[in-house]
Backbone as a ProteinNet text record, in pm:
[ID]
protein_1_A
[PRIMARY]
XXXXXXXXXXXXXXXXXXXXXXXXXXXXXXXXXXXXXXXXXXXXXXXXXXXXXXXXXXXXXXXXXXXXXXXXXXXXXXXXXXXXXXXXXXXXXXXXXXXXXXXXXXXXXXXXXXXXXXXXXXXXXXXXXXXXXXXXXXXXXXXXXXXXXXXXXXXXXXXXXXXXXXXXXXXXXXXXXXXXXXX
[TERTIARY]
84.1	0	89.3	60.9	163.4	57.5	157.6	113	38	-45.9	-136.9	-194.9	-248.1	-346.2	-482.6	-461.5	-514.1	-475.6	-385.4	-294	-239.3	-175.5	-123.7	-5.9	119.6	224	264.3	307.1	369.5	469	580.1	751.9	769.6	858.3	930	987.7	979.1	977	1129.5	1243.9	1375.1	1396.1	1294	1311.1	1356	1489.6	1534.4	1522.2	1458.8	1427.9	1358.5	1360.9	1275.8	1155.3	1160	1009.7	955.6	1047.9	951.8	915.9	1005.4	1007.5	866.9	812.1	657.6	537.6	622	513.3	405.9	283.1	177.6	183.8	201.5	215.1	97.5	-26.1	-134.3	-64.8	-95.9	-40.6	-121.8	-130.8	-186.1	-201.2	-60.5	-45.6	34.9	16.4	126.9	125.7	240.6	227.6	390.5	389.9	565.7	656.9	582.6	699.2	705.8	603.4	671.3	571.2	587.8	493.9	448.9	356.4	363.2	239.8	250.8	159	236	117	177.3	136.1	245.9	272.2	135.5	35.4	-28.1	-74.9	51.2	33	141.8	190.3	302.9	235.5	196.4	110.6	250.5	230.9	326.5	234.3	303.9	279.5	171	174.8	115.4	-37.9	-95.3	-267.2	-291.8	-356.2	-383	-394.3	-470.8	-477.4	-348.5	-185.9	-96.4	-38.4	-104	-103.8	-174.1	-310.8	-384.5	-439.8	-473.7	-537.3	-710.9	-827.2	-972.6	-1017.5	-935.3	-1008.4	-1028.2	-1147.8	-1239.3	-1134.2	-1060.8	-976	-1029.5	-1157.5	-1214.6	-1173.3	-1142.8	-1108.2	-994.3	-892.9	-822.6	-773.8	-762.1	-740.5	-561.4	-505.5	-391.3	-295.2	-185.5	-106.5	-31	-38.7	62.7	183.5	261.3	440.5	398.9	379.3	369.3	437.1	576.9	727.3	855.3	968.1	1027	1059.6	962.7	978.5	853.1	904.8	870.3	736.3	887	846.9	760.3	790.8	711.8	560.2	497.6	390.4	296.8	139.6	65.8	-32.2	-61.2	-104.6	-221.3	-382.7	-487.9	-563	-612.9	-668.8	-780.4	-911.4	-1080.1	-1156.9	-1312.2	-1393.1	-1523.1	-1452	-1547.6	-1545.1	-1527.2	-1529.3	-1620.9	-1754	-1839.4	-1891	-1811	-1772.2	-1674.5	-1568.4	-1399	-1401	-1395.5	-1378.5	-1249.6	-1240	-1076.9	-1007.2	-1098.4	-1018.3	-979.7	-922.5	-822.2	-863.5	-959.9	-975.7	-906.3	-853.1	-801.8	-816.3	-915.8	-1012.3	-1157.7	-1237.4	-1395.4	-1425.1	-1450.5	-1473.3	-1369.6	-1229.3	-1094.2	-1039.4	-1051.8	-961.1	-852.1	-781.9	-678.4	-639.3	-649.3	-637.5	-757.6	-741.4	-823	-848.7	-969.4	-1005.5	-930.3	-864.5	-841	-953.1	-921.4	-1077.5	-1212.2	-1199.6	-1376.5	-1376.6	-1309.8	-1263.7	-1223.6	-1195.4	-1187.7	-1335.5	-1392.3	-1512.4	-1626.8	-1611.8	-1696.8	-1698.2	-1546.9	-1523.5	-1547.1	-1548.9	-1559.9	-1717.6	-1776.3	-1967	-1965.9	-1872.7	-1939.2	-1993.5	-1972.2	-1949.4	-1875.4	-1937	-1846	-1718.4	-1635	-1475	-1399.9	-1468.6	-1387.6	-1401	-1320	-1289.7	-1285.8	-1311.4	-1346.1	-1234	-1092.8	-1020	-897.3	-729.1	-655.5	-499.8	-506.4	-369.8	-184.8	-147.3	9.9	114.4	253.8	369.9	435.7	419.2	514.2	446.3	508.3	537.2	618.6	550.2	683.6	650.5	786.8	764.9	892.1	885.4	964.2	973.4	1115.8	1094.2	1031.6	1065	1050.1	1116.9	1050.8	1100	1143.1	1174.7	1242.1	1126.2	1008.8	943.1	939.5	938.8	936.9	1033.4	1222	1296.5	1283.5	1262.1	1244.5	1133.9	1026.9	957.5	1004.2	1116	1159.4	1294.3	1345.3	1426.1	1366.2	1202.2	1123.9	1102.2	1160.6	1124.7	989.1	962.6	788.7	680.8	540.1	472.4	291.7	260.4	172.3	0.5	-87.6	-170.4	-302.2	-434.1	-534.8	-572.2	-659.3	-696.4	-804.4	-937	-1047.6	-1059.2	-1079.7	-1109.4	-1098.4	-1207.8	-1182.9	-1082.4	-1033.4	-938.3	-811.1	-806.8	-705.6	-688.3	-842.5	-821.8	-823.1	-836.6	-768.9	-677.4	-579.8	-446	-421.5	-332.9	-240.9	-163.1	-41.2	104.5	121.2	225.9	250.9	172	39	-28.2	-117.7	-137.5	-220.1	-97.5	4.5	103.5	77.9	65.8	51.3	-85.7	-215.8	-277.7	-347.9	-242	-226.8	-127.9	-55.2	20.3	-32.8	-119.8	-231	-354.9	-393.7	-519.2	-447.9	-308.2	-267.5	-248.1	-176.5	-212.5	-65.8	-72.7	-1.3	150.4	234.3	389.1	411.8	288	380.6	357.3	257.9	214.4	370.8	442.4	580	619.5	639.7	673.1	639.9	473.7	443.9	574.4	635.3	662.9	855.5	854.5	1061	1054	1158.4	1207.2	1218.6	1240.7	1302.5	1398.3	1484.4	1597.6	1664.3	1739.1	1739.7	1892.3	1947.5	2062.5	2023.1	1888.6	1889.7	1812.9	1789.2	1696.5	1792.8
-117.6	0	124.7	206.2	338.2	438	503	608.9	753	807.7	922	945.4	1083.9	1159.4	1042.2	1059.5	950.6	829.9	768.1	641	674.4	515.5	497.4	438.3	472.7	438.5	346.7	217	97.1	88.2	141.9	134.4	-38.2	-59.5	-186.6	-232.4	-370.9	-372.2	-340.1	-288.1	-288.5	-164.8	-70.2	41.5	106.4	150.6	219.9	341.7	453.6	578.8	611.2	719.5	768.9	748.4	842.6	885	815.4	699.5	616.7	450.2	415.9	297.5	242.9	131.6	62.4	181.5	258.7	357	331.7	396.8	462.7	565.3	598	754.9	797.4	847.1	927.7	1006.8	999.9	1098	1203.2	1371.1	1434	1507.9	1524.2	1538.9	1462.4	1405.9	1344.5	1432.4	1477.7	1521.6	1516.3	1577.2	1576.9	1631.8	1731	1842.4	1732.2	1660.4	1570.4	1492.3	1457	1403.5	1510.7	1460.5	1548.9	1442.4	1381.5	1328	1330.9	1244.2	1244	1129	1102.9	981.5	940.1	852	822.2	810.5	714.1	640.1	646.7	754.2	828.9	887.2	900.1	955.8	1014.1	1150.1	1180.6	1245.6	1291.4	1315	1457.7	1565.4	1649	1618.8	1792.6	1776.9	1911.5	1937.3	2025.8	2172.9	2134.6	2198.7	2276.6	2238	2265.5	2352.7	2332.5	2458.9	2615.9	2545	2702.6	2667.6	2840.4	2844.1	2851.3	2807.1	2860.8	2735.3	2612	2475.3	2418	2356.3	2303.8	2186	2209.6	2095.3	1949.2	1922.6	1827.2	1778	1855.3	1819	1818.3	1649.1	1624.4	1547.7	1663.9	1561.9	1557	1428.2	1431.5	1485.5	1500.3	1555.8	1434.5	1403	1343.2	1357.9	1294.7	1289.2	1320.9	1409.2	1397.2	1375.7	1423.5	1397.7	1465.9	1490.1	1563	1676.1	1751.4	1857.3	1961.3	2070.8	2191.6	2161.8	2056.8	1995.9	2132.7	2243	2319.2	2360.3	2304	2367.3	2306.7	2296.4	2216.5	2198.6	2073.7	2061	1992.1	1950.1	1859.5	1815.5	1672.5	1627.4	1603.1	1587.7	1604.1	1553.4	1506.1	1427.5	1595.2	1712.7	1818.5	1902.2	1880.3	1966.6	2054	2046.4	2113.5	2240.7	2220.5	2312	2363.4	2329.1	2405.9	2455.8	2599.2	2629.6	2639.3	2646	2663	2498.8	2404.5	2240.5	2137.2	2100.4	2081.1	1910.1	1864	1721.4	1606.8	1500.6	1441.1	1317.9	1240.5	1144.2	1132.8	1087.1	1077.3	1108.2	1192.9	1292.1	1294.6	1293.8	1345.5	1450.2	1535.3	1679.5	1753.2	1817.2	1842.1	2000.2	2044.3	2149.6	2257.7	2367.1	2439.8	2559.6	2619.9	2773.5	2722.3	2724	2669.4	2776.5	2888.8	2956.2	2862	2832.6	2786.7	2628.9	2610.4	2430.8	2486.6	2578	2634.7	2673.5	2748.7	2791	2665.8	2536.3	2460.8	2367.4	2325	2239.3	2323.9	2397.9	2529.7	2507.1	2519.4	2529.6	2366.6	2275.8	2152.4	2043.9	2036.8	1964.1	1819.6	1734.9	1603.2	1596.8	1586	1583	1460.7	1369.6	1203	1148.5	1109	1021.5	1055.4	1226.8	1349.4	1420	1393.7	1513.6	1470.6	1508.8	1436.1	1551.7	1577	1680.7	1654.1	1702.7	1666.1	1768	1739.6	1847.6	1833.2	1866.7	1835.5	1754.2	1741.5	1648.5	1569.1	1452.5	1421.8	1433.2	1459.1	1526.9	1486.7	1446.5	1365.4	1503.5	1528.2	1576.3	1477.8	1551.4	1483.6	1381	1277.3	1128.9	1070	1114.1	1082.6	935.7	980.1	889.5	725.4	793.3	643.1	536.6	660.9	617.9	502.4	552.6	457.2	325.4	365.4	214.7	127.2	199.5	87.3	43.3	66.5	12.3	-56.1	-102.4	-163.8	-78.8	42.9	104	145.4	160.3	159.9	43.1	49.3	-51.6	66.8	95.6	152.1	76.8	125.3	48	210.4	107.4	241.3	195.1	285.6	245.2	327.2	288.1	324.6	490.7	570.1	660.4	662.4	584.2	547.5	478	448.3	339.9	455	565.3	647.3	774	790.1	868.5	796.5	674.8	592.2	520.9	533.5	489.7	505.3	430.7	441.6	326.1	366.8	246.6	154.6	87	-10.9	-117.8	-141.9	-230.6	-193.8	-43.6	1	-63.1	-23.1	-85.2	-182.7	-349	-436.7	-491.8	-392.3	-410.6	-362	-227.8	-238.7	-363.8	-398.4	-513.3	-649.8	-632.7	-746.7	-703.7	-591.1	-558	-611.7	-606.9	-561.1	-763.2	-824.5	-977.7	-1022.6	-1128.4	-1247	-1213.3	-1279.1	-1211.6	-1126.8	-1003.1	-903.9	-988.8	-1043.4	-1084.8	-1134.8	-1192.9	-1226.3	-1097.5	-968.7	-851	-857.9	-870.4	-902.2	-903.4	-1069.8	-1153.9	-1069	-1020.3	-940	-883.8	-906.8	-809.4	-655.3	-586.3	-432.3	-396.3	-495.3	-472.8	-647.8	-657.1	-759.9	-841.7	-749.1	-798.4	-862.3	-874.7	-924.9	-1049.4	-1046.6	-1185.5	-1339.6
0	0	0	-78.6	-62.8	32.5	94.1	174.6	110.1	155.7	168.1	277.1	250.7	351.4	404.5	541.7	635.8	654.8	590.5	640.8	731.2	797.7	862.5	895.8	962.3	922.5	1058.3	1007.7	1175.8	1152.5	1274.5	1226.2	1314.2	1204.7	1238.2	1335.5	1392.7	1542.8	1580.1	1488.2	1559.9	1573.7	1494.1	1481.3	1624.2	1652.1	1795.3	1832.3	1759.7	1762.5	1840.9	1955.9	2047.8	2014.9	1938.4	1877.3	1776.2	1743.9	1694.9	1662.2	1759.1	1815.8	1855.1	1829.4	1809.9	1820.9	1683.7	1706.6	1566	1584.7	1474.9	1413.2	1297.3	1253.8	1208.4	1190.1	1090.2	992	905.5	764.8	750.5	797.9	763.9	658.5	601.4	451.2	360.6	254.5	212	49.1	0.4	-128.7	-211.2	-318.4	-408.6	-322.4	-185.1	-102.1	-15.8	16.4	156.5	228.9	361.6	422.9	567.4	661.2	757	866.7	969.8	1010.8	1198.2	1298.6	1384.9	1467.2	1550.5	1645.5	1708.3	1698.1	1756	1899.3	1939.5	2059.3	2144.8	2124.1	2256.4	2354.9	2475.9	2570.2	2652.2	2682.7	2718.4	2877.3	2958.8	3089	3107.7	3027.3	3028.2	2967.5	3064.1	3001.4	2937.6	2856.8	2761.9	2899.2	3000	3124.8	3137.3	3075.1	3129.8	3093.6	2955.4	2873.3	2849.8	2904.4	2898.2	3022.3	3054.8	3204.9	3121.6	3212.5	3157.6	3148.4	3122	3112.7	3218	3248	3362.1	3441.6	3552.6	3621.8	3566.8	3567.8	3531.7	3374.9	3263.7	3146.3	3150.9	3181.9	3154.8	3030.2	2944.1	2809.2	2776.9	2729.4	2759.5	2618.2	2628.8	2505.5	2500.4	2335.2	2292.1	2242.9	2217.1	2139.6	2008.6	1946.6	1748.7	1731	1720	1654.1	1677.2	1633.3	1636.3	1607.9	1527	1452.7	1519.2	1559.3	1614.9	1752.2	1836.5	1945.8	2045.2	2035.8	2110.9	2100.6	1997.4	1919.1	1927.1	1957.4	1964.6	1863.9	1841.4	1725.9	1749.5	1676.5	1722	1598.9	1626.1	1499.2	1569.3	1513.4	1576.4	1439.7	1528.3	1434.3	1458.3	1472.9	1472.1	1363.5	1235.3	1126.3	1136	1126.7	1105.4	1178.4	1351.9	1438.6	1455.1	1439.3	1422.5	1276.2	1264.9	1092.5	1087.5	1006.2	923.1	910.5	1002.1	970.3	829.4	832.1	698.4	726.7	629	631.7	561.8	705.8	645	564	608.2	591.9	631.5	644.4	654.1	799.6	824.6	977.2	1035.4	966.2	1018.9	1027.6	1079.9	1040.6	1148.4	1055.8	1107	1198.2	1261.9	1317.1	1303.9	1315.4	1260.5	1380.5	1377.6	1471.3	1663.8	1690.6	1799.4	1912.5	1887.7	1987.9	1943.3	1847.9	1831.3	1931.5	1909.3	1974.8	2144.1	2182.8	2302.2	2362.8	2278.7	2309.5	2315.2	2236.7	2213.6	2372.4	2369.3	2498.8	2627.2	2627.8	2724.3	2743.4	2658.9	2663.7	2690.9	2788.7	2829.1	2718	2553.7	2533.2	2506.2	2544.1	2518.1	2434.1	2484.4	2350.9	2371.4	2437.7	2487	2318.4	2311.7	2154.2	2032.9	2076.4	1904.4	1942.7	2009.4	1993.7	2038.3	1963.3	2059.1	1996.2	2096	2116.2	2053.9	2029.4	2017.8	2001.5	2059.6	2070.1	1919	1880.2	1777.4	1679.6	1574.8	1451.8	1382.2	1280.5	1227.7	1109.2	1052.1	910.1	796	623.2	546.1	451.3	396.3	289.8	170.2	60.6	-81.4	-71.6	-102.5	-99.9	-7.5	59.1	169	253	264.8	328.7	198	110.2	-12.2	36.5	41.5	79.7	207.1	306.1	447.8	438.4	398.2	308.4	262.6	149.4	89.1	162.1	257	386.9	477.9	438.1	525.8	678.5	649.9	829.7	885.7	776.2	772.4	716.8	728.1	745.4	680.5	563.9	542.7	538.9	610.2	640.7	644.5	676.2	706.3	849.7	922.6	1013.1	1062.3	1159.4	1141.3	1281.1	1198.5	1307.7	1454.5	1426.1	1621.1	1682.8	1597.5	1660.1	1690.6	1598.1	1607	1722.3	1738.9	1879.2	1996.6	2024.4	2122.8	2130.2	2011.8	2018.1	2123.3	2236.7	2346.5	2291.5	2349.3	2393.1	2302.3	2311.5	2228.3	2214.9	2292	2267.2	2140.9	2079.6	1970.7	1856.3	1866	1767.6	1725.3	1863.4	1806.5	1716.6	1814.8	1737.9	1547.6	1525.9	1393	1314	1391.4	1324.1	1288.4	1406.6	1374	1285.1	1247	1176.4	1022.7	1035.6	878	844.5	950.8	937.9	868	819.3	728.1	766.9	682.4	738.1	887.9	865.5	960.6	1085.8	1118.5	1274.4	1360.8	1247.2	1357.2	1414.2	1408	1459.9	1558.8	1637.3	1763	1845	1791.2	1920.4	1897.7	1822.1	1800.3	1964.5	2016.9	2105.1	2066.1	2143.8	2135.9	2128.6	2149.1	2161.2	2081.9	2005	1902.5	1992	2032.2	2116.9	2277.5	2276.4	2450	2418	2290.3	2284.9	2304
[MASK]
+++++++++++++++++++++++++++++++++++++++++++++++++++++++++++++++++++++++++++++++++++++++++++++++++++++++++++++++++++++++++++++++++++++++++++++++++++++++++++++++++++++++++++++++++++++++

């Protein structure tokens, strides 16, 4: 499967990279300039709370790892198009950023945002070719995966279970160590 906007990317189980070691990637853009998507299932320690003052103690929604690239910056993908203007869609009630006051103001007025919304520091991002390149080094693993399943990505157990959605060959990845030297 080649990669585009709303795939999903499973790095290879030896892969040793911080950021992306049994990780998930979402592809938010893929085009001739490059790629641009972000880490799924990195849960990192902070809550959106930590960032702005005005959100209800009670809405603890958590921030994820996107990637390495312009680690300071926050970024959010949501199944709220039709209420966040300016959102940039990525797949079928996927979208990508957009009015961040309106998405402030919405969660603010006490609507529900459990499973429609999911935060991240950063990004990861390919120039031109560059992502073809790593595919065809097998470092990647291109697959789709269903909405929901993507705003509850957590931990390496979402990993395995894209590894298992995708089936045949890959399923031996499961059982690889993390480390290829301790096995």
């Amino acid at each position: 499967m080649q990669p585009g906007k709303g795939k999903i990317l499973i790095s290879e189980p030896f892969l040793q990279d911080v950021f992306f070691q049994r990780s998930v990637v979402l592809l938010v853009e893929h085009n001739t300039h490059g790629s641009m998507g972000f880490v799924l299932n990195k849960r990192t320690d902070l809550l959106l709370n930590d960032f702005f003052e005005g959100f209800d103690d009670a809405l603890h929604l958590p921030v994820y790892l996107g990637g390495p690239v312009l680690g300071d910056r926050l970024f959010f993908i949501h199944s709220l198009g039709d209420v966040i203007p300016d959102s940039v869609l990525i797949s079928d009630n996927l979208y990508f950023d957009g009015d961040f006051n309106a998405l402030k103001q919405y969660m603010l007025g006490g609507h529900p945002v459990g499973g429609k919304i999911k935060f991240f520091l950063g990004y990861s991002g390919w120039t031109e070719n560059q992502l073809y390149g790593e595919i065809k080094q097998d470092a990647w693993l291109v697959s789709r995966s269903s909405n929901r399943n993507i705003m509850l990505a957590e931990g390496e157990s979402f990993w395995k279970h894209s590894v298992e959605s995708v089936g045949g060959s890959y399923l031996t990845w499961i059982n690889y160590p993390k480390d290829p030297l301790l096995n």
